Amino acid sequence: MKKQSDERQGRITMCEHNEAERDQRQLSSLRELNERFPIPGEALAVSHSDYAIQMMRSSPDRGQIWLLCDDENAEYALVLAIGDDPRTVVVTAMSNDVSYQTDESMVIHDTPLGMPMVVWPKLTIAVPMRLLKTPCGKISEAVLQSAIGMTTDAGHAVTRGKTLPGAWRRPKQNLRAKAARFVQWHRMIGLLPQLHQANNRYQIDTDADAYFDALMEIGLPPYEILRIRNGERALTDGERAALESAGYRKAPTQRQTVPDEYLIQAERPRWREIADALEHRQLGGRAESSKPAEPHEDVRLLLARTAFTLAARSNGHDQESLDGMMAMAAQRLLSERDADDEQ
């Protein structure tokens, strides 16, 4: 048992080192993001700090400012709370361009970015946590309550916004586009992998046992059968031909149950880099890996499933094991991606 524990600790330590390297790569990737969606130098300075790394590693918290980003658009947002679905955050739309302020906005003059920002309290909505890209610091609870409550504070750190005379068209157009974007992001919640999968159990054809018995009959050892059953490797052409000769032309249909804690963990910002890399591999036309994802498989689900499979082998499901297995899964999937790039 001690040997197993030492081996597991060694793997986790190695993964922590790899995770530190990924943190640096994730921060470096902000340069590319900045080219697509110009980010003020003040924001980049905050997002490159040790505090920003901690923000990425932790669950989003009330009062934090983030840059949300999908493949086409980016928006600043203020986090108010974790949503009813713990993979979502309730946010309020923001902007670092005070010329966009309207009568429905408030202006926060004291922000972690060192510049005023506009917030629209009425544009508060839940969005998937996976959209969080760049951490930009945190405002105080007093400033948050003043901004969301649309009240000017005594120190004038928060003031009411107003549409500037003779320049109403551009701010109104911006606000309409911003509202449409956040509503579109809100709809993405319905596409998240299903929670509470354990309630549905495995869905396997009635001839599943016979199918796996047939794998043994054609000469596969039990540990290889287990790998096939877990989806860790595909059948070879020879194995597939032997099964077809035995009357099994199609593998039994099964859907692996992934516990909620893995699905929730996979949505956190710390895994944004691996998710983006896997998505790029799926859609970028790279050569397929030895264990390719399904064409339209949610990459966060792939990460959660891989981590759960690793955890099942190590007989550990506590929080420490969860963090370690997620890091190991990320390293494995990144290694597969790197191997694809070398081919």
mmCIF file of C-alpha atoms in Angstrom:
data_model
loop_
_atom_site.group_PDB
_atom_site.id
_atom_site.type_symbol
_atom_site.label_atom_id
_atom_site.label_comp_id
_atom_site.label_asym_id
_atom_site.label_seq_id
_atom_site.Cartn_x
_atom_site.Cartn_y
_atom_site.Cartn_z
ATOM 1 C CA MET A 1 0.000 0.000 0.000
ATOM 2 C CA LYS A 2 2.876 2.376 0.873
ATOM 3 C CA LYS A 3 4.490 1.702 -2.501
ATOM 4 C CA GLN A 4 1.208 2.515 -4.274
ATOM 5 C CA SER A 5 0.862 5.708 -2.225
ATOM 6 C CA ASP A 6 4.441 6.777 -3.019
ATOM 7 C CA GLU A 7 3.932 6.090 -6.710
ATOM 8 C CA ARG A 8 0.712 8.098 -6.756
ATOM 9 C CA GLN A 9 2.363 10.974 -4.878
ATOM 10 C CA GLY A 10 5.211 10.902 -7.377
ATOM 11 C CA ARG A 11 2.789 11.125 -10.288
ATOM 12 C CA ILE A 12 0.923 13.991 -8.646
ATOM 13 C CA THR A 13 4.181 15.874 -7.934
ATOM 14 C CA MET A 14 5.211 15.486 -11.567
ATOM 15 C CA CYS A 15 1.811 16.746 -12.688
ATOM 16 C CA GLU A 16 2.074 19.756 -10.374
ATOM 17 C CA HIS A 17 5.346 20.660 -12.105
ATOM 18 C CA ASN A 18 3.670 20.261 -15.493
ATOM 19 C CA GLU A 19 0.751 22.363 -14.288
ATOM 20 C CA ALA A 20 3.116 25.194 -13.347
ATOM 21 C CA GLU A 21 4.473 25.098 -16.882
ATOM 22 C CA ARG A 22 0.905 25.185 -18.237
ATOM 23 C CA ASP A 23 0.159 28.217 -16.058
ATOM 24 C CA GLN A 24 2.999 30.062 -17.744
ATOM 25 C CA ARG A 25 1.854 28.964 -21.203
ATOM 26 C CA GLN A 26 -1.680 30.087 -20.386
ATOM 27 C CA LEU A 27 -0.444 33.507 -19.332
ATOM 28 C CA SER A 28 1.720 33.709 -22.456
ATOM 29 C CA SER A 29 -1.291 32.916 -24.618
ATOM 30 C CA LEU A 30 -2.733 36.272 -23.564
ATOM 31 C CA ARG A 31 -0.460 37.883 -26.139
ATOM 32 C CA GLU A 32 -2.351 36.106 -28.907
ATOM 33 C CA LEU A 33 -5.657 37.027 -27.282
ATOM 34 C CA ASN A 34 -4.526 40.626 -27.090
ATOM 35 C CA GLU A 35 -3.862 40.640 -30.841
ATOM 36 C CA ARG A 36 -7.430 39.509 -31.557
ATOM 37 C CA PHE A 37 -9.187 41.514 -28.830
ATOM 38 C CA PRO A 38 -6.997 44.477 -27.789
ATOM 39 C CA ILE A 39 -6.520 44.442 -24.024
ATOM 40 C CA PRO A 40 -5.223 47.563 -22.252
ATOM 41 C CA GLY A 41 -1.723 47.308 -20.828
ATOM 42 C CA GLU A 42 -3.164 47.738 -17.334
ATOM 43 C CA ALA A 43 -5.245 44.585 -17.788
ATOM 44 C CA LEU A 44 -2.279 42.603 -19.066
ATOM 45 C CA ALA A 45 -0.198 43.695 -16.081
ATOM 46 C CA VAL A 46 -2.844 42.439 -13.638
ATOM 47 C CA SER A 47 -3.497 39.209 -15.558
ATOM 48 C CA HIS A 48 0.211 38.296 -15.532
ATOM 49 C CA SER A 49 0.496 38.499 -11.737
ATOM 50 C CA ASP A 50 0.743 35.662 -9.214
ATOM 51 C CA TYR A 51 -2.738 36.642 -8.038
ATOM 52 C CA ALA A 52 -4.057 36.002 -11.550
ATOM 53 C CA ILE A 53 -2.555 32.502 -11.507
ATOM 54 C CA GLN A 54 -4.343 31.849 -8.217
ATOM 55 C CA MET A 55 -7.589 33.156 -9.725
ATOM 56 C CA MET A 56 -7.241 30.698 -12.594
ATOM 57 C CA ARG A 57 -6.556 27.784 -10.252
ATOM 58 C CA SER A 58 -9.470 28.533 -7.930
ATOM 59 C CA SER A 59 -13.207 28.631 -8.390
ATOM 60 C CA PRO A 60 -14.414 32.077 -9.581
ATOM 61 C CA ASP A 61 -15.390 34.347 -6.710
ATOM 62 C CA ARG A 62 -17.743 37.266 -6.174
ATOM 63 C CA GLY A 63 -16.254 40.615 -7.148
ATOM 64 C CA GLN A 64 -13.716 39.245 -9.623
ATOM 65 C CA ILE A 65 -13.395 40.852 -13.047
ATOM 66 C CA TRP A 66 -12.759 38.508 -15.976
ATOM 67 C CA LEU A 67 -12.411 38.767 -19.708
ATOM 68 C CA LEU A 68 -14.861 36.258 -21.204
ATOM 69 C CA CYS A 69 -13.954 34.910 -24.601
ATOM 70 C CA ASP A 70 -15.287 32.483 -27.198
ATOM 71 C CA ASP A 71 -13.898 31.871 -30.666
ATOM 72 C CA GLU A 72 -15.256 35.144 -32.041
ATOM 73 C CA ASN A 73 -15.971 37.622 -29.252
ATOM 74 C CA ALA A 74 -14.640 38.870 -25.929
ATOM 75 C CA GLU A 75 -16.315 40.853 -23.168
ATOM 76 C CA TYR A 76 -15.392 42.030 -19.673
ATOM 77 C CA ALA A 77 -17.687 40.842 -16.887
ATOM 78 C CA LEU A 78 -18.047 41.159 -13.122
ATOM 79 C CA VAL A 79 -18.690 37.895 -11.255
ATOM 80 C CA LEU A 80 -21.576 38.049 -8.773
ATOM 81 C CA ALA A 81 -22.020 34.398 -7.809
ATOM 82 C CA ILE A 82 -21.785 30.778 -8.852
ATOM 83 C CA GLY A 83 -24.962 29.846 -10.727
ATOM 84 C CA ASP A 84 -27.587 27.245 -9.854
ATOM 85 C CA ASP A 85 -25.570 24.917 -12.062
ATOM 86 C CA PRO A 86 -22.126 24.995 -10.362
ATOM 87 C CA ARG A 87 -20.483 25.044 -13.796
ATOM 88 C CA THR A 88 -21.911 28.510 -14.453
ATOM 89 C CA VAL A 89 -21.300 32.000 -13.105
ATOM 90 C CA VAL A 90 -23.729 34.883 -12.711
ATOM 91 C CA VAL A 91 -22.043 37.920 -14.249
ATOM 92 C CA THR A 92 -22.749 41.545 -15.045
ATOM 93 C CA ALA A 93 -21.542 43.001 -18.329
ATOM 94 C CA MET A 94 -18.682 45.509 -18.235
ATOM 95 C CA SER A 95 -16.538 47.627 -20.560
ATOM 96 C CA ASN A 96 -13.201 49.388 -20.217
ATOM 97 C CA ASP A 97 -14.366 52.102 -22.643
ATOM 98 C CA VAL A 98 -16.186 54.798 -20.652
ATOM 99 C CA SER A 99 -17.473 56.359 -23.866
ATOM 100 C CA TYR A 100 -19.898 53.427 -24.006
ATOM 101 C CA GLN A 101 -21.641 54.443 -20.767
ATOM 102 C CA THR A 102 -25.418 54.871 -20.932
ATOM 103 C CA ASP A 103 -28.145 55.951 -18.539
ATOM 104 C CA GLU A 104 -28.528 52.271 -17.541
ATOM 105 C CA SER A 105 -24.872 51.977 -16.476
ATOM 106 C CA MET A 106 -22.620 52.747 -13.537
ATOM 107 C CA VAL A 107 -18.967 53.808 -13.749
ATOM 108 C CA ILE A 108 -16.484 52.213 -11.340
ATOM 109 C CA HIS A 109 -13.543 54.589 -11.070
ATOM 110 C CA ASP A 110 -11.360 52.464 -8.780
ATOM 111 C CA THR A 111 -10.669 49.096 -10.411
ATOM 112 C CA PRO A 112 -7.767 46.605 -10.260
ATOM 113 C CA LEU A 113 -6.914 47.632 -13.828
ATOM 114 C CA GLY A 114 -6.108 51.158 -12.747
ATOM 115 C CA MET A 115 -8.709 52.665 -15.072
ATOM 116 C CA PRO A 116 -12.464 53.307 -14.871
ATOM 117 C CA MET A 117 -14.862 50.653 -16.114
ATOM 118 C CA VAL A 118 -18.535 50.721 -17.042
ATOM 119 C CA VAL A 119 -20.969 48.135 -15.646
ATOM 120 C CA TRP A 120 -24.596 47.508 -16.652
ATOM 121 C CA PRO A 121 -26.462 46.074 -13.608
ATOM 122 C CA LYS A 122 -29.559 45.270 -15.650
ATOM 123 C CA LEU A 123 -27.439 43.109 -17.944
ATOM 124 C CA THR A 124 -26.839 40.389 -15.326
ATOM 125 C CA ILE A 125 -27.051 36.807 -16.538
ATOM 126 C CA ALA A 126 -25.665 33.300 -15.969
ATOM 127 C CA VAL A 127 -23.077 32.028 -18.466
ATOM 128 C CA PRO A 128 -20.883 28.893 -18.636
ATOM 129 C CA MET A 129 -17.764 29.096 -16.480
ATOM 130 C CA ARG A 130 -15.742 27.747 -19.408
ATOM 131 C CA LEU A 131 -15.921 31.188 -21.058
ATOM 132 C CA LEU A 132 -13.673 32.732 -18.384
ATOM 133 C CA LYS A 133 -10.345 33.448 -20.071
ATOM 134 C CA THR A 134 -8.349 36.254 -18.454
ATOM 135 C CA PRO A 135 -8.501 37.202 -14.743
ATOM 136 C CA CYS A 136 -8.301 40.935 -14.108
ATOM 137 C CA GLY A 137 -8.375 41.258 -10.327
ATOM 138 C CA LYS A 138 -11.147 41.856 -7.804
ATOM 139 C CA ILE A 139 -13.146 44.837 -6.521
ATOM 140 C CA SER A 140 -14.333 45.285 -2.945
ATOM 141 C CA GLU A 141 -17.765 44.205 -1.756
ATOM 142 C CA ALA A 142 -18.680 47.830 -0.996
ATOM 143 C CA VAL A 143 -17.860 48.937 -4.536
ATOM 144 C CA LEU A 144 -19.710 45.935 -5.969
ATOM 145 C CA GLN A 145 -22.870 46.628 -3.962
ATOM 146 C CA SER A 146 -22.815 50.294 -4.930
ATOM 147 C CA ALA A 147 -22.393 49.470 -8.623
ATOM 148 C CA ILE A 148 -25.014 46.712 -8.734
ATOM 149 C CA GLY A 149 -27.417 48.723 -6.584
ATOM 150 C CA MET A 150 -26.936 51.701 -8.912
ATOM 151 C CA THR A 151 -26.082 54.035 -6.045
ATOM 152 C CA THR A 152 -23.260 56.575 -5.959
ATOM 153 C CA ASP A 153 -20.937 55.865 -3.040
ATOM 154 C CA ALA A 154 -19.781 58.547 -0.605
ATOM 155 C CA GLY A 155 -16.242 58.617 -2.000
ATOM 156 C CA HIS A 156 -17.438 58.861 -5.583
ATOM 157 C CA ALA A 157 -15.555 55.669 -6.478
ATOM 158 C CA VAL A 158 -18.804 54.646 -8.206
ATOM 159 C CA THR A 159 -20.936 57.133 -10.128
ATOM 160 C CA ARG A 160 -24.004 56.846 -12.292
ATOM 161 C CA GLY A 161 -23.339 56.580 -16.002
ATOM 162 C CA LYS A 162 -25.040 58.758 -18.541
ATOM 163 C CA THR A 163 -25.315 58.877 -22.284
ATOM 164 C CA LEU A 164 -22.983 61.597 -23.457
ATOM 165 C CA PRO A 165 -24.717 64.461 -25.330
ATOM 166 C CA GLY A 166 -24.665 64.058 -29.088
ATOM 167 C CA ALA A 167 -23.099 60.585 -28.896
ATOM 168 C CA TRP A 168 -26.008 58.298 -28.023
ATOM 169 C CA ARG A 169 -26.083 56.107 -31.153
ATOM 170 C CA ARG A 170 -22.750 54.298 -30.687
ATOM 171 C CA PRO A 171 -23.285 53.473 -26.967
ATOM 172 C CA LYS A 172 -26.805 52.194 -27.653
ATOM 173 C CA GLN A 173 -25.581 50.018 -30.521
ATOM 174 C CA ASN A 174 -22.807 48.667 -28.325
ATOM 175 C CA LEU A 175 -25.249 47.853 -25.526
ATOM 176 C CA ARG A 176 -27.616 46.011 -27.878
ATOM 177 C CA ALA A 177 -24.730 43.956 -29.296
ATOM 178 C CA LYS A 178 -23.434 43.240 -25.799
ATOM 179 C CA ALA A 179 -26.860 42.077 -24.599
ATOM 180 C CA ALA A 180 -27.237 39.773 -27.611
ATOM 181 C CA ARG A 181 -23.788 38.307 -26.983
ATOM 182 C CA PHE A 182 -24.443 37.544 -23.312
ATOM 183 C CA VAL A 183 -27.823 36.012 -24.144
ATOM 184 C CA GLN A 184 -26.105 33.808 -26.732
ATOM 185 C CA TRP A 185 -23.563 32.742 -24.115
ATOM 186 C CA HIS A 186 -26.386 32.042 -21.646
ATOM 187 C CA ARG A 187 -27.945 29.626 -24.128
ATOM 188 C CA MET A 188 -24.707 27.636 -24.154
ATOM 189 C CA ILE A 189 -25.633 26.361 -20.676
ATOM 190 C CA GLY A 190 -28.085 23.984 -22.320
ATOM 191 C CA LEU A 191 -25.199 22.386 -24.235
ATOM 192 C CA LEU A 192 -23.116 21.509 -21.165
ATOM 193 C CA PRO A 193 -22.601 17.793 -20.441
ATOM 194 C CA GLN A 194 -25.437 16.367 -18.396
ATOM 195 C CA LEU A 195 -25.019 16.349 -14.610
ATOM 196 C CA HIS A 196 -26.309 13.599 -12.333
ATOM 197 C CA GLN A 197 -25.280 10.946 -14.845
ATOM 198 C CA ALA A 198 -25.082 8.379 -12.042
ATOM 199 C CA ASN A 199 -28.885 8.432 -11.900
ATOM 200 C CA ASN A 200 -29.016 7.010 -15.437
ATOM 201 C CA ARG A 201 -26.364 4.310 -14.960
ATOM 202 C CA TYR A 202 -24.721 2.564 -17.910
ATOM 203 C CA GLN A 203 -26.729 1.992 -21.049
ATOM 204 C CA ILE A 204 -25.448 -1.271 -22.526
ATOM 205 C CA ASP A 205 -26.950 -3.620 -25.089
ATOM 206 C CA THR A 206 -28.292 -6.873 -23.695
ATOM 207 C CA ASP A 207 -25.563 -8.868 -25.463
ATOM 208 C CA ALA A 208 -22.720 -6.888 -23.834
ATOM 209 C CA ASP A 209 -21.550 -9.786 -21.659
ATOM 210 C CA ALA A 210 -21.536 -12.126 -24.619
ATOM 211 C CA TYR A 211 -19.564 -9.599 -26.647
ATOM 212 C CA PHE A 212 -16.833 -9.318 -24.045
ATOM 213 C CA ASP A 213 -16.818 -13.112 -23.613
ATOM 214 C CA ALA A 214 -16.143 -13.269 -27.338
ATOM 215 C CA LEU A 215 -13.133 -10.997 -26.891
ATOM 216 C CA MET A 216 -11.700 -13.551 -24.512
ATOM 217 C CA GLU A 217 -12.514 -16.412 -26.882
ATOM 218 C CA ILE A 218 -10.450 -14.838 -29.665
ATOM 219 C CA GLY A 219 -7.467 -14.785 -27.341
ATOM 220 C CA LEU A 220 -7.401 -11.330 -25.726
ATOM 221 C CA PRO A 221 -6.160 -11.257 -22.120
ATOM 222 C CA PRO A 222 -8.485 -9.790 -19.478
ATOM 223 C CA TYR A 223 -6.465 -6.603 -19.010
ATOM 224 C CA GLU A 224 -6.706 -5.828 -22.742
ATOM 225 C CA ILE A 225 -10.442 -6.509 -22.657
ATOM 226 C CA LEU A 226 -10.730 -4.036 -19.771
ATOM 227 C CA ARG A 227 -8.856 -1.399 -21.822
ATOM 228 C CA ILE A 228 -11.249 -1.928 -24.730
ATOM 229 C CA ARG A 229 -14.247 -1.811 -22.420
ATOM 230 C CA ASN A 230 -13.004 1.477 -20.903
ATOM 231 C CA GLY A 231 -12.450 2.949 -24.352
ATOM 232 C CA GLU A 232 -8.672 3.169 -23.862
ATOM 233 C CA ARG A 233 -7.851 1.408 -27.101
ATOM 234 C CA ALA A 234 -9.616 0.375 -30.264
ATOM 235 C CA LEU A 235 -9.772 -3.088 -31.788
ATOM 236 C CA THR A 236 -7.153 -3.981 -34.364
ATOM 237 C CA ASP A 237 -8.296 -4.971 -37.840
ATOM 238 C CA GLY A 238 -7.476 -8.607 -37.034
ATOM 239 C CA GLU A 239 -9.445 -8.549 -33.785
ATOM 240 C CA ARG A 240 -12.380 -6.895 -35.495
ATOM 241 C CA ALA A 241 -12.340 -9.521 -38.270
ATOM 242 C CA ALA A 242 -12.232 -12.332 -35.712
ATOM 243 C CA LEU A 243 -15.216 -10.869 -33.863
ATOM 244 C CA GLU A 244 -17.177 -10.464 -37.086
ATOM 245 C CA SER A 245 -16.513 -14.117 -37.863
ATOM 246 C CA ALA A 246 -17.969 -14.904 -34.445
ATOM 247 C CA GLY A 247 -21.095 -12.906 -35.304
ATOM 248 C CA TYR A 248 -20.332 -9.635 -33.568
ATOM 249 C CA ARG A 249 -20.186 -6.882 -36.174
ATOM 250 C CA LYS A 250 -20.855 -4.010 -33.796
ATOM 251 C CA ALA A 251 -19.689 -3.324 -30.258
ATOM 252 C CA PRO A 252 -22.408 -2.952 -27.617
ATOM 253 C CA THR A 253 -23.527 0.611 -27.027
ATOM 254 C CA GLN A 254 -22.473 2.036 -23.679
ATOM 255 C CA ARG A 255 -22.282 5.445 -22.095
ATOM 256 C CA GLN A 256 -19.817 5.911 -19.268
ATOM 257 C CA THR A 257 -21.143 7.533 -16.131
ATOM 258 C CA VAL A 258 -18.953 10.442 -14.993
ATOM 259 C CA PRO A 259 -19.495 11.761 -11.431
ATOM 260 C CA ASP A 260 -20.602 15.366 -11.053
ATOM 261 C CA GLU A 261 -17.455 16.449 -9.218
ATOM 262 C CA TYR A 262 -15.338 15.656 -12.281
ATOM 263 C CA LEU A 263 -17.719 17.418 -14.662
ATOM 264 C CA ILE A 264 -17.742 20.487 -12.416
ATOM 265 C CA GLN A 265 -13.978 20.528 -11.946
ATOM 266 C CA ALA A 266 -13.384 20.312 -15.715
ATOM 267 C CA GLU A 267 -15.252 23.602 -16.236
ATOM 268 C CA ARG A 268 -12.921 25.674 -14.063
ATOM 269 C CA PRO A 269 -10.687 28.311 -15.693
ATOM 270 C CA ARG A 270 -7.504 26.369 -14.829
ATOM 271 C CA TRP A 271 -8.388 23.877 -17.580
ATOM 272 C CA ARG A 272 -9.108 26.490 -20.250
ATOM 273 C CA GLU A 273 -5.762 25.962 -21.975
ATOM 274 C CA ILE A 274 -6.138 22.176 -22.331
ATOM 275 C CA ALA A 275 -9.749 22.584 -23.490
ATOM 276 C CA ASP A 276 -8.740 25.112 -26.141
ATOM 277 C CA ALA A 277 -5.897 22.859 -27.297
ATOM 278 C CA LEU A 278 -8.171 19.821 -27.579
ATOM 279 C CA GLU A 279 -10.820 21.845 -29.390
ATOM 280 C CA HIS A 280 -8.179 23.040 -31.834
ATOM 281 C CA ARG A 281 -7.114 19.462 -32.438
ATOM 282 C CA GLN A 282 -10.690 18.371 -33.123
ATOM 283 C CA LEU A 283 -11.450 21.210 -35.512
ATOM 284 C CA GLY A 284 -8.030 22.044 -36.915
ATOM 285 C CA GLY A 285 -7.522 19.045 -39.186
ATOM 286 C CA ARG A 286 -4.626 17.523 -37.269
ATOM 287 C CA ALA A 287 -3.815 13.839 -37.648
ATOM 288 C CA GLU A 288 -5.871 11.678 -35.336
ATOM 289 C CA SER A 289 -4.262 10.462 -32.145
ATOM 290 C CA SER A 290 -4.176 6.871 -30.946
ATOM 291 C CA LYS A 291 -7.289 7.675 -28.943
ATOM 292 C CA PRO A 292 -9.081 10.444 -30.827
ATOM 293 C CA ALA A 293 -12.055 12.262 -29.420
ATOM 294 C CA GLU A 294 -15.369 11.801 -31.136
ATOM 295 C CA PRO A 295 -15.922 14.395 -33.898
ATOM 296 C CA HIS A 296 -18.281 16.514 -31.828
ATOM 297 C CA GLU A 297 -17.419 15.369 -28.332
ATOM 298 C CA ASP A 298 -17.325 18.049 -25.663
ATOM 299 C CA VAL A 299 -13.652 18.379 -24.747
ATOM 300 C CA ARG A 300 -14.450 19.187 -21.108
ATOM 301 C CA LEU A 301 -16.366 15.911 -20.903
ATOM 302 C CA LEU A 302 -13.355 14.148 -22.418
ATOM 303 C CA LEU A 303 -11.112 15.664 -19.741
ATOM 304 C CA ALA A 304 -13.514 14.722 -16.934
ATOM 305 C CA ARG A 305 -13.922 11.173 -18.225
ATOM 306 C CA THR A 306 -10.168 10.666 -18.578
ATOM 307 C CA ALA A 307 -9.573 11.925 -15.032
ATOM 308 C CA PHE A 308 -12.298 9.654 -13.638
ATOM 309 C CA THR A 309 -10.827 6.636 -15.436
ATOM 310 C CA LEU A 310 -7.419 7.384 -13.926
ATOM 311 C CA ALA A 311 -8.950 7.854 -10.490
ATOM 312 C CA ALA A 312 -10.723 4.510 -10.736
ATOM 313 C CA ARG A 313 -7.346 2.822 -11.192
ATOM 314 C CA SER A 314 -5.801 4.558 -8.206
ATOM 315 C CA ASN A 315 -8.786 3.917 -5.909
ATOM 316 C CA GLY A 316 -8.956 7.538 -4.826
ATOM 317 C CA HIS A 317 -11.798 10.051 -5.126
ATOM 318 C CA ASP A 318 -11.062 12.622 -2.397
ATOM 319 C CA GLN A 319 -10.352 16.259 -3.271
ATOM 320 C CA GLU A 320 -6.585 15.751 -3.377
ATOM 321 C CA SER A 321 -7.000 12.787 -5.701
ATOM 322 C CA LEU A 322 -9.478 14.717 -7.845
ATOM 323 C CA ASP A 323 -7.021 17.590 -8.349
ATOM 324 C CA GLY A 324 -4.183 15.166 -9.057
ATOM 325 C CA MET A 325 -6.188 13.062 -11.508
ATOM 326 C CA MET A 326 -7.391 16.136 -13.391
ATOM 327 C CA ALA A 327 -3.776 17.292 -13.734
ATOM 328 C CA MET A 328 -2.712 13.826 -14.902
ATOM 329 C CA ALA A 329 -5.574 13.697 -17.399
ATOM 330 C CA ALA A 330 -4.619 17.115 -18.750
ATOM 331 C CA GLN A 331 -1.010 16.002 -19.118
ATOM 332 C CA ARG A 332 -2.024 12.814 -20.914
ATOM 333 C CA LEU A 333 -4.327 14.590 -23.339
ATOM 334 C CA LEU A 334 -1.783 17.334 -23.992
ATOM 335 C CA SER A 335 0.863 14.699 -24.655
ATOM 336 C CA GLU A 336 -1.421 13.050 -27.205
ATOM 337 C CA ARG A 337 -1.904 16.430 -28.876
ATOM 338 C CA ASP A 338 1.866 17.061 -28.947
ATOM 339 C CA ALA A 339 2.439 13.608 -30.439
ATOM 340 C CA ASP A 340 -0.111 14.439 -33.155
ATOM 341 C CA ASP A 341 1.739 17.666 -33.968
ATOM 342 C CA GLU A 342 5.005 15.762 -34.472
ATOM 343 C CA GLN A 343 3.463 13.361 -36.994
#
